[in-house]
PDB file of C-alpha atoms and ligand atoms in Angstrom:
ATOM      1  CA  UNK A1152       0.000   0.000   0.001  1.00 48.00           C
ATOM      2  CA  UNK A1153       1.359   3.443  -0.971  1.00 56.00           C
ATOM      3  CA  UNK A1154       2.826   5.202   2.044  1.00 67.00           C
ATOM      4  CA  UNK A1155       1.824   2.191   4.159  1.00 85.00           C
ATOM      5  CA  UNK A1156      -1.120   3.967   5.719  1.00 95.00           C
ATOM      6  CA  UNK A1157      -4.854   3.294   5.527  1.00 96.00           C
ATOM      7  CA  UNK A1158      -7.177   5.989   4.192  1.00 97.00           C
ATOM      8  CA  UNK A1159     -10.836   6.403   3.333  1.00 97.00           C
ATOM      9  CA  UNK A1160     -13.365   9.213   2.884  1.00 97.00           C
ATOM     10  CA  UNK A1161     -13.980  11.136   6.093  1.00 98.00           C
ATOM     11  CA  UNK A1162     -17.577  11.141   7.308  1.00 97.00           C
ATOM     12  CA  UNK A1163     -19.256  13.722   9.530  1.00 97.00           C
ATOM     13  CA  UNK A1164     -20.263  11.100  12.117  1.00 97.00           C
ATOM     14  CA  UNK A1165     -16.590  10.197  12.739  1.00 96.00           C
ATOM     15  CA  UNK A1166     -16.478  10.470  16.563  1.00 94.00           C
ATOM     16  CA  UNK A1167     -12.761  11.277  16.539  1.00 96.00           C
ATOM     17  CA  UNK A1168     -13.353  14.573  14.724  1.00 97.00           C
ATOM     18  CA  UNK A1169     -14.383  16.285  17.972  1.00 96.00           C
ATOM     19  CA  UNK A1170     -11.131  15.372  19.700  1.00 96.00           C
ATOM     20  CA  UNK A1171      -8.899  15.941  16.694  1.00 98.00           C
ATOM     21  CA  UNK A1172      -6.026  18.254  17.593  1.00 98.00           C
ATOM     22  CA  UNK A1173      -3.109  18.950  15.284  1.00 98.00           C
ATOM     23  CA  UNK A1174      -2.080  22.050  17.242  1.00 96.00           C
ATOM     24  CA  UNK A1175      -3.074  24.501  14.520  1.00 97.00           C
ATOM     25  CA  UNK A1176      -6.443  26.006  15.326  1.00 96.00           C
ATOM     26  CA  UNK A1177      -7.372  26.794  11.723  1.00 95.00           C
ATOM     27  CA  UNK A1178      -6.955  23.157  10.702  1.00 97.00           C
ATOM     28  CA  UNK A1179      -8.585  21.781  13.874  1.00 98.00           C
ATOM     29  CA  UNK A1180     -11.616  24.007  13.348  1.00 97.00           C
ATOM     30  CA  UNK A1181     -11.790  23.235   9.639  1.00 97.00           C
ATOM     31  CA  UNK A1182     -12.057  19.494  10.148  1.00 98.00           C
ATOM     32  CA  UNK A1183     -14.175  19.653  13.305  1.00 97.00           C
ATOM     33  CA  UNK A1184     -16.679  22.026  11.677  1.00 97.00           C
ATOM     34  CA  UNK A1185     -17.657  19.329   9.131  1.00 97.00           C
ATOM     35  CA  UNK A1186     -18.384  22.125   6.650  1.00 96.00           C
ATOM     36  CA  UNK A1187     -16.466  20.037   4.109  1.00 97.00           C
ATOM     37  CA  UNK A1188     -19.352  17.540   4.111  1.00 98.00           C
ATOM     38  CA  UNK A1189     -22.145  18.587   1.765  1.00 97.00           C
ATOM     39  CA  UNK A1190     -25.208  16.842   3.191  1.00 95.00           C
ATOM     40  CA  UNK A1191     -27.296  17.562   0.068  1.00 96.00           C
ATOM     41  CA  UNK A1192     -24.742  15.713  -2.095  1.00 95.00           C
ATOM     42  CA  UNK A1193     -23.927  13.054   0.496  1.00 95.00           C
ATOM     43  CA  UNK A1194     -20.183  13.590   0.016  1.00 97.00           C
ATOM     44  CA  UNK A1195     -17.324  15.874   0.936  1.00 98.00           C
ATOM     45  CA  UNK A1196     -16.263  18.803  -1.224  1.00 97.00           C
ATOM     46  CA  UNK A1197     -13.350  19.207  -1.524  1.00 97.00           C
ATOM     47  CA  UNK A1198     -12.908  15.461  -1.097  1.00 97.00           C
ATOM     48  CA  UNK A1199     -11.762  14.930   2.485  1.00 98.00           C
ATOM     49  CA  UNK A1200     -10.000  11.832   3.754  1.00 98.00           C
ATOM     50  CA  UNK A1201      -9.165  10.336   7.115  1.00 98.00           C
ATOM     51  CA  UNK A1202      -5.827   8.555   7.498  1.00 98.00           C
ATOM     52  CA  UNK A1203      -5.444   5.767  10.030  1.00 97.00           C
ATOM     53  CA  UNK A1204      -2.679   3.521  11.303  1.00 95.00           C
ATOM     54  CA  UNK A1205      -4.738   0.668   9.824  1.00 90.00           C
ATOM     55  CA  UNK A1206      -8.356  -0.153   9.073  1.00 91.00           C
ATOM     56  CA  UNK A1207     -10.522   0.549  12.169  1.00 91.00           C
ATOM     57  CA  UNK A1208      -7.393   1.836  13.933  1.00 94.00           C
ATOM     58  CA  UNK A1209      -6.589   5.217  15.544  1.00 96.00           C
ATOM     59  CA  UNK A1210      -6.809   8.341  13.398  1.00 98.00           C
ATOM     60  CA  UNK A1211      -3.480   9.819  12.313  1.00 98.00           C
ATOM     61  CA  UNK A1212      -4.864  12.844  10.482  1.00 98.00           C
ATOM     62  CA  UNK A1213      -7.147  14.362   7.873  1.00 98.00           C
ATOM     63  CA  UNK A1214      -6.569  15.897   4.483  1.00 98.00           C
ATOM     64  CA  UNK A1215      -8.820  17.792   2.048  1.00 98.00           C
ATOM     65  CA  UNK A1216      -7.612  17.939  -1.535  1.00 98.00           C
ATOM     66  CA  UNK A1217      -8.842  18.123  -5.098  1.00 98.00           C
ATOM     67  CA  UNK A1218      -7.484  18.515  -8.610  1.00 98.00           C
ATOM     68  CA  UNK A1219      -7.406  21.988 -10.103  1.00 97.00           C
ATOM     69  CA  UNK A1220      -5.825  23.939 -12.931  1.00 95.00           C
ATOM     70  CA  UNK A1221      -3.321  26.587 -11.888  1.00 91.00           C
ATOM     71  CA  UNK A1222      -0.769  28.805 -13.609  1.00 86.00           C
ATOM     72  CA  UNK A1223       2.507  26.949 -13.828  1.00 81.00           C
ATOM     73  CA  UNK A1224       5.340  28.966 -12.209  1.00 73.00           C
ATOM     74  CA  UNK A1225       8.080  27.692 -14.504  1.00 65.00           C
ATOM     75  CA  UNK A1226       6.080  28.375 -17.617  1.00 61.00           C
ATOM     76  CA  UNK A1227       6.388  31.861 -19.077  1.00 66.00           C
ATOM     77  CA  UNK A1228       3.020  31.455 -20.822  1.00 70.00           C
ATOM     78  CA  UNK A1229      -0.360  32.002 -19.184  1.00 76.00           C
ATOM     79  CA  UNK A1230      -1.203  28.329 -19.713  1.00 85.00           C
ATOM     80  CA  UNK A1231      -2.464  26.480 -16.667  1.00 92.00           C
ATOM     81  CA  UNK A1232      -1.521  22.994 -15.543  1.00 93.00           C
ATOM     82  CA  UNK A1233      -3.360  20.401 -13.467  1.00 96.00           C
ATOM     83  CA  UNK A1234      -2.239  20.010  -9.856  1.00 97.00           C
ATOM     84  CA  UNK A1235      -3.398  18.040  -6.888  1.00 98.00           C
ATOM     85  CA  UNK A1236      -4.273  20.963  -4.617  1.00 98.00           C
ATOM     86  CA  UNK A1237      -4.047  20.361  -0.871  1.00 98.00           C
ATOM     87  CA  UNK A1238      -6.612  22.597   0.844  1.00 98.00           C
ATOM     88  CA  UNK A1239      -6.027  21.483   4.400  1.00 98.00           C
ATOM     89  CA  UNK A1240      -3.925  18.860   6.126  1.00 98.00           C
ATOM     90  CA  UNK A1241      -3.433  18.068   9.774  1.00 98.00           C
ATOM     91  CA  UNK A1242      -1.746  15.276  11.691  1.00 98.00           C
ATOM     92  CA  UNK A1243      -2.974  14.656  15.224  1.00 98.00           C
ATOM     93  CA  UNK A1244      -0.457  15.695  17.858  1.00 98.00           C
ATOM     94  CA  UNK A1245      -0.278  12.074  19.031  1.00 98.00           C
ATOM     95  CA  UNK A1246       1.345  11.242  15.681  1.00 98.00           C
ATOM     96  CA  UNK A1247       3.236  14.406  14.755  1.00 98.00           C
ATOM     97  CA  UNK A1248       6.951  13.808  14.286  1.00 98.00           C
ATOM     98  CA  UNK A1249       6.333  10.085  14.734  1.00 97.00           C
ATOM     99  CA  UNK A1250       7.931   7.439  12.572  1.00 97.00           C
ATOM    100  CA  UNK A1251       5.568   5.098  10.762  1.00 96.00           C
ATOM    101  CA  UNK A1252       6.813   1.621  11.696  1.00 95.00           C
ATOM    102  CA  UNK A1253       5.402   0.212   8.452  1.00 94.00           C
ATOM    103  CA  UNK A1254       7.411   2.662   6.310  1.00 94.00           C
ATOM    104  CA  UNK A1255      10.960   2.852   7.678  1.00 91.00           C
ATOM    105  CA  UNK A1256      12.490   6.333   7.564  1.00 93.00           C
ATOM    106  CA  UNK A1257       9.086   7.969   7.049  1.00 95.00           C
ATOM    107  CA  UNK A1258       6.948   9.888   9.538  1.00 97.00           C
ATOM    108  CA  UNK A1259       3.197   9.327   9.428  1.00 97.00           C
ATOM    109  CA  UNK A1260       2.897  12.785   7.859  1.00 98.00           C
ATOM    110  CA  UNK A1261       5.363  11.776   5.132  1.00 97.00           C
ATOM    111  CA  UNK A1262       3.353   8.579   4.546  1.00 97.00           C
ATOM    112  CA  UNK A1263       0.225  10.682   3.999  1.00 97.00           C
ATOM    113  CA  UNK A1264       2.136  12.808   1.501  1.00 98.00           C
ATOM    114  CA  UNK A1265       3.375   9.660  -0.286  1.00 96.00           C
ATOM    115  CA  UNK A1266      -0.259   8.594  -0.718  1.00 97.00           C
ATOM    116  CA  UNK A1267      -1.171  12.006  -2.157  1.00 98.00           C
ATOM    117  CA  UNK A1268       1.778  11.837  -4.535  1.00 97.00           C
ATOM    118  CA  UNK A1269       0.674   8.427  -5.782  1.00 97.00           C
ATOM    119  CA  UNK A1270      -2.843   9.768  -6.370  1.00 97.00           C
ATOM    120  CA  UNK A1271      -1.387  12.725  -8.300  1.00 98.00           C
ATOM    121  CA  UNK A1272       0.803  10.430 -10.423  1.00 98.00           C
ATOM    122  CA  UNK A1273      -2.220   8.301 -11.295  1.00 98.00           C
ATOM    123  CA  UNK A1274      -4.183  11.335 -12.545  1.00 97.00           C
ATOM    124  CA  UNK A1275      -3.850  12.026 -16.249  1.00 96.00           C
ATOM    125  CA  UNK A1276      -1.904  15.222 -17.088  1.00 95.00           C
ATOM    126  CA  UNK A1277      -1.331  16.092 -13.438  1.00 97.00           C
ATOM    127  CA  UNK A1278       2.058  17.841 -13.159  1.00 95.00           C
ATOM    128  CA  UNK A1279       2.415  18.065  -9.403  1.00 97.00           C
ATOM    129  CA  UNK A1280       1.073  18.955  -5.969  1.00 98.00           C
ATOM    130  CA  UNK A1281       0.341  22.486  -4.803  1.00 97.00           C
ATOM    131  CA  UNK A1282      -0.710  24.178  -1.582  1.00 98.00           C
ATOM    132  CA  UNK A1283      -0.876  27.474   0.292  1.00 97.00           C
ATOM    133  CA  UNK A1284       0.878  27.886   3.583  1.00 97.00           C
ATOM    134  CA  UNK A1285       1.158  30.897   5.896  1.00 97.00           C
ATOM    135  CA  UNK A1286       4.747  32.110   5.770  1.00 95.00           C
ATOM    136  CA  UNK A1287       4.801  32.033   9.603  1.00 95.00           C
ATOM    137  CA  UNK A1288       3.960  28.304   9.758  1.00 97.00           C
ATOM    138  CA  UNK A1289       7.581  27.180  10.126  1.00 96.00           C
ATOM    139  CA  UNK A1290       6.867  23.544  10.971  1.00 97.00           C
ATOM    140  CA  UNK A1291       4.552  23.020   8.003  1.00 98.00           C
ATOM    141  CA  UNK A1292       7.041  24.709   5.660  1.00 98.00           C
ATOM    142  CA  UNK A1293       9.893  22.566   7.028  1.00 98.00           C
ATOM    143  CA  UNK A1294       7.755  19.491   6.475  1.00 98.00           C
ATOM    144  CA  UNK A1295       6.784  20.441   2.909  1.00 98.00           C
ATOM    145  CA  UNK A1296      10.424  21.191   2.002  1.00 98.00           C
ATOM    146  CA  UNK A1297      11.497  17.861   3.461  1.00 98.00           C
ATOM    147  CA  UNK A1298       9.046  15.964   1.239  1.00 98.00           C
ATOM    148  CA  UNK A1299      10.133  17.825  -1.902  1.00 98.00           C
ATOM    149  CA  UNK A1300       8.018  20.984  -2.116  1.00 98.00           C
ATOM    150  CA  UNK A1301       9.558  24.322  -3.087  1.00 96.00           C
ATOM    151  CA  UNK A1302       8.305  27.883  -2.634  1.00 94.00           C
ATOM    152  CA  UNK A1303       6.957  29.636  -5.715  1.00 90.00           C
ATOM    153  CA  UNK A1304       9.480  32.217  -6.908  1.00 85.00           C
ATOM    154  CA  UNK A1305       6.901  35.005  -6.523  1.00 83.00           C
ATOM    155  CA  UNK A1306       7.244  34.839  -2.731  1.00 87.00           C
ATOM    156  CA  UNK A1307       4.501  35.342  -0.146  1.00 91.00           C
ATOM    157  CA  UNK A1308       1.479  37.483  -0.879  1.00 90.00           C
ATOM    158  CA  UNK A1309      -1.077  39.200   1.335  1.00 92.00           C
ATOM    159  CA  UNK A1310      -4.345  37.431   0.454  1.00 91.00           C
ATOM    160  CA  UNK A1311      -6.362  38.202   3.582  1.00 92.00           C
ATOM    161  CA  UNK A1312      -5.967  39.901   6.945  1.00 91.00           C
ATOM    162  CA  UNK A1313      -3.844  37.002   8.256  1.00 92.00           C
ATOM    163  CA  UNK A1314      -0.125  36.348   7.797  1.00 94.00           C
ATOM    164  CA  UNK A1315       1.212  36.365   4.198  1.00 95.00           C
ATOM    165  CA  UNK A1316       0.584  33.213   2.200  1.00 96.00           C
ATOM    166  CA  UNK A1317       3.140  31.304   0.189  1.00 96.00           C
ATOM    167  CA  UNK A1318       2.400  28.880  -2.641  1.00 95.00           C
ATOM    168  CA  UNK A1319       4.518  25.739  -2.464  1.00 96.00           C
ATOM    169  CA  UNK A1320       4.606  23.055  -5.146  1.00 96.00           C
ATOM    170  CA  UNK A1321       6.118  19.710  -5.822  1.00 97.00           C
ATOM    171  CA  UNK A1322       6.568  19.032  -9.505  1.00 95.00           C
ATOM    172  CA  UNK A1323       6.313  15.369 -10.494  1.00 95.00           C
ATOM    173  CA  UNK A1324       9.252  14.174 -12.515  1.00 89.00           C
TER     174      UNK A1324
HETATM  175  C1  COA B2653       2.265  20.008   8.807  1.00 50.59           C
HETATM  176  C2  COA B2653       2.143  18.646   9.491  1.00 50.59           C
HETATM  177  C3  COA B2653       1.045  17.835   8.801  1.00 50.59           C
HETATM  178  C4  COA B2653       3.473  17.896   9.355  1.00 50.59           C
HETATM  179  O1  COA B2653       3.418  16.742  10.153  1.00 50.59           O
HETATM  180  P1  COA B2653       4.629  16.413  11.169  1.00 50.59           P
HETATM  181  O2  COA B2653       4.361  15.096  11.778  1.00 50.59           O
HETATM  182  O3  COA B2653       4.811  17.573  12.055  1.00 50.59           O
HETATM  183  O4  COA B2653       5.814  16.311  10.091  1.00 50.59           O
HETATM  184  P2  COA B2653       7.296  15.767  10.238  1.00 50.59           P
HETATM  185  O5  COA B2653       7.613  15.467  11.660  1.00 50.59           O
HETATM  186  O6  COA B2653       7.476  14.706   9.218  1.00 50.59           O
HETATM  187  O7  COA B2653       8.121  17.041   9.736  1.00 50.59           O
HETATM  188  C5  COA B2653       8.076  18.265  10.424  1.00 50.59           C
HETATM  189  C6  COA B2653       9.388  18.986  10.257  1.00 50.59           C
HETATM  190  O8  COA B2653       9.353  20.259  10.900  1.00 50.59           O
HETATM  191  C7  COA B2653      10.505  20.392  11.740  1.00 50.59           C
HETATM  192  N1  COA B2653      10.171  21.216  12.860  1.00 50.59           N
HETATM  193  C8  COA B2653       9.589  20.846  14.021  1.00 50.59           C
HETATM  194  N2  COA B2653       9.432  21.934  14.801  1.00 50.59           N
HETATM  195  C9  COA B2653       9.939  22.986  14.116  1.00 50.59           C
HETATM  196  C10 COA B2653      10.062  24.370  14.384  1.00 50.59           C
HETATM  197  N3  COA B2653       9.632  24.878  15.544  1.00 50.59           N
HETATM  198  N4  COA B2653      10.609  25.171  13.450  1.00 50.59           N
HETATM  199  C11 COA B2653      11.026  24.669  12.267  1.00 50.59           C
HETATM  200  N5  COA B2653      10.937  23.364  11.945  1.00 50.59           N
HETATM  201  C12 COA B2653      10.389  22.529  12.870  1.00 50.59           C
HETATM  202  C13 COA B2653      10.796  18.997  12.153  1.00 50.59           C
HETATM  203  O9  COA B2653      12.091  18.905  12.641  1.00 50.59           O
HETATM  204  C14 COA B2653      10.522  18.209  10.904  1.00 50.59           C
HETATM  205  O10 COA B2653      11.597  18.201   9.985  1.00 50.59           O
HETATM  206  P3  COA B2653      12.749  17.070  10.049  1.00 50.59           P
HETATM  207  O11 COA B2653      12.069  15.732   9.981  1.00 50.59           O
HETATM  208  O12 COA B2653      13.575  17.362   8.830  1.00 50.59           O
HETATM  209  O13 COA B2653      13.455  17.264  11.312  1.00 50.59           O
HETATM  210  C15 COA B2653       1.826  18.774  11.020  1.00 50.59           C
HETATM  211  O14 COA B2653       2.887  19.476  11.632  1.00 50.59           O
HETATM  212  C16 COA B2653       0.526  19.456  11.324  1.00 50.59           C
HETATM  213  O15 COA B2653      -0.530  18.825  11.332  1.00 50.59           O
HETATM  214  N6  COA B2653       0.597  20.763  11.623  1.00 50.59           N
HETATM  215  C17 COA B2653      -0.589  21.506  12.017  1.00 50.59           C
HETATM  216  C18 COA B2653      -1.503  21.745  10.824  1.00 50.59           C
HETATM  217  C19 COA B2653      -0.842  22.575   9.757  1.00 50.59           C
HETATM  218  O16 COA B2653      -0.040  23.468  10.017  1.00 50.59           O
HETATM  219  N7  COA B2653      -1.217  22.244   8.531  1.00 50.59           N
HETATM  220  C20 COA B2653      -0.685  22.914   7.364  1.00 50.59           C
HETATM  221  C21 COA B2653      -1.587  24.016   6.945  1.00 50.59           C
HETATM  222  S1  COA B2653      -0.970  24.640   5.386  1.00 50.59           S
END
């Protein structure tokens, strides 16, 4: 299994959601709010997954992602390319910085990212993975760099009243 970690669609009746704590309030609130689950459609949007140590085992974390077309930073043209866009990711504090015994040399967070990379590789014409991160979120940035993401050359931009936001991407080779 890619990344040696179990994953499935997250559901709003997941009892763990209320105790989920990754230590970053925005992400905790995002997942706990269940706003990602569209009751009228009976599914999450963006698609939101729960990652577990194994089937019916403790929750490691959650991730919301979808495919989207974005301008490609290395391309001088205005043409857009398809990316797997990570909207939100959080690993529960019980598993942060923790090695995944089933994937030697990999933290659970890195195993989640390996799963996402496999999904991106399987998608036709997908060129990479992309996300936004607040430029003050040092741990997340360190993690993304470690697993192969790089900052967009444009640098951080002020998109809202919060800290500046940086686009980071991992191009699939
Ligand atoms: C981002 C996240 C998923 C990564 O999971 P993780 O288990 O912490 O990831 P890892 O332990 O594999 O990597 C974290 C890296 O940050 C480094 N780090 C830890 N504390 C740090 C700090 N204070 N400053 C800088 N780097 C730090 C770690 O040393 C590690 O790098 P290393 O393995 O090269 O030493 C997790 O931290 C998380 O859920 N954070 C809260 C939610 C969040 O910020 N989501 C991102 C929103 S864009």
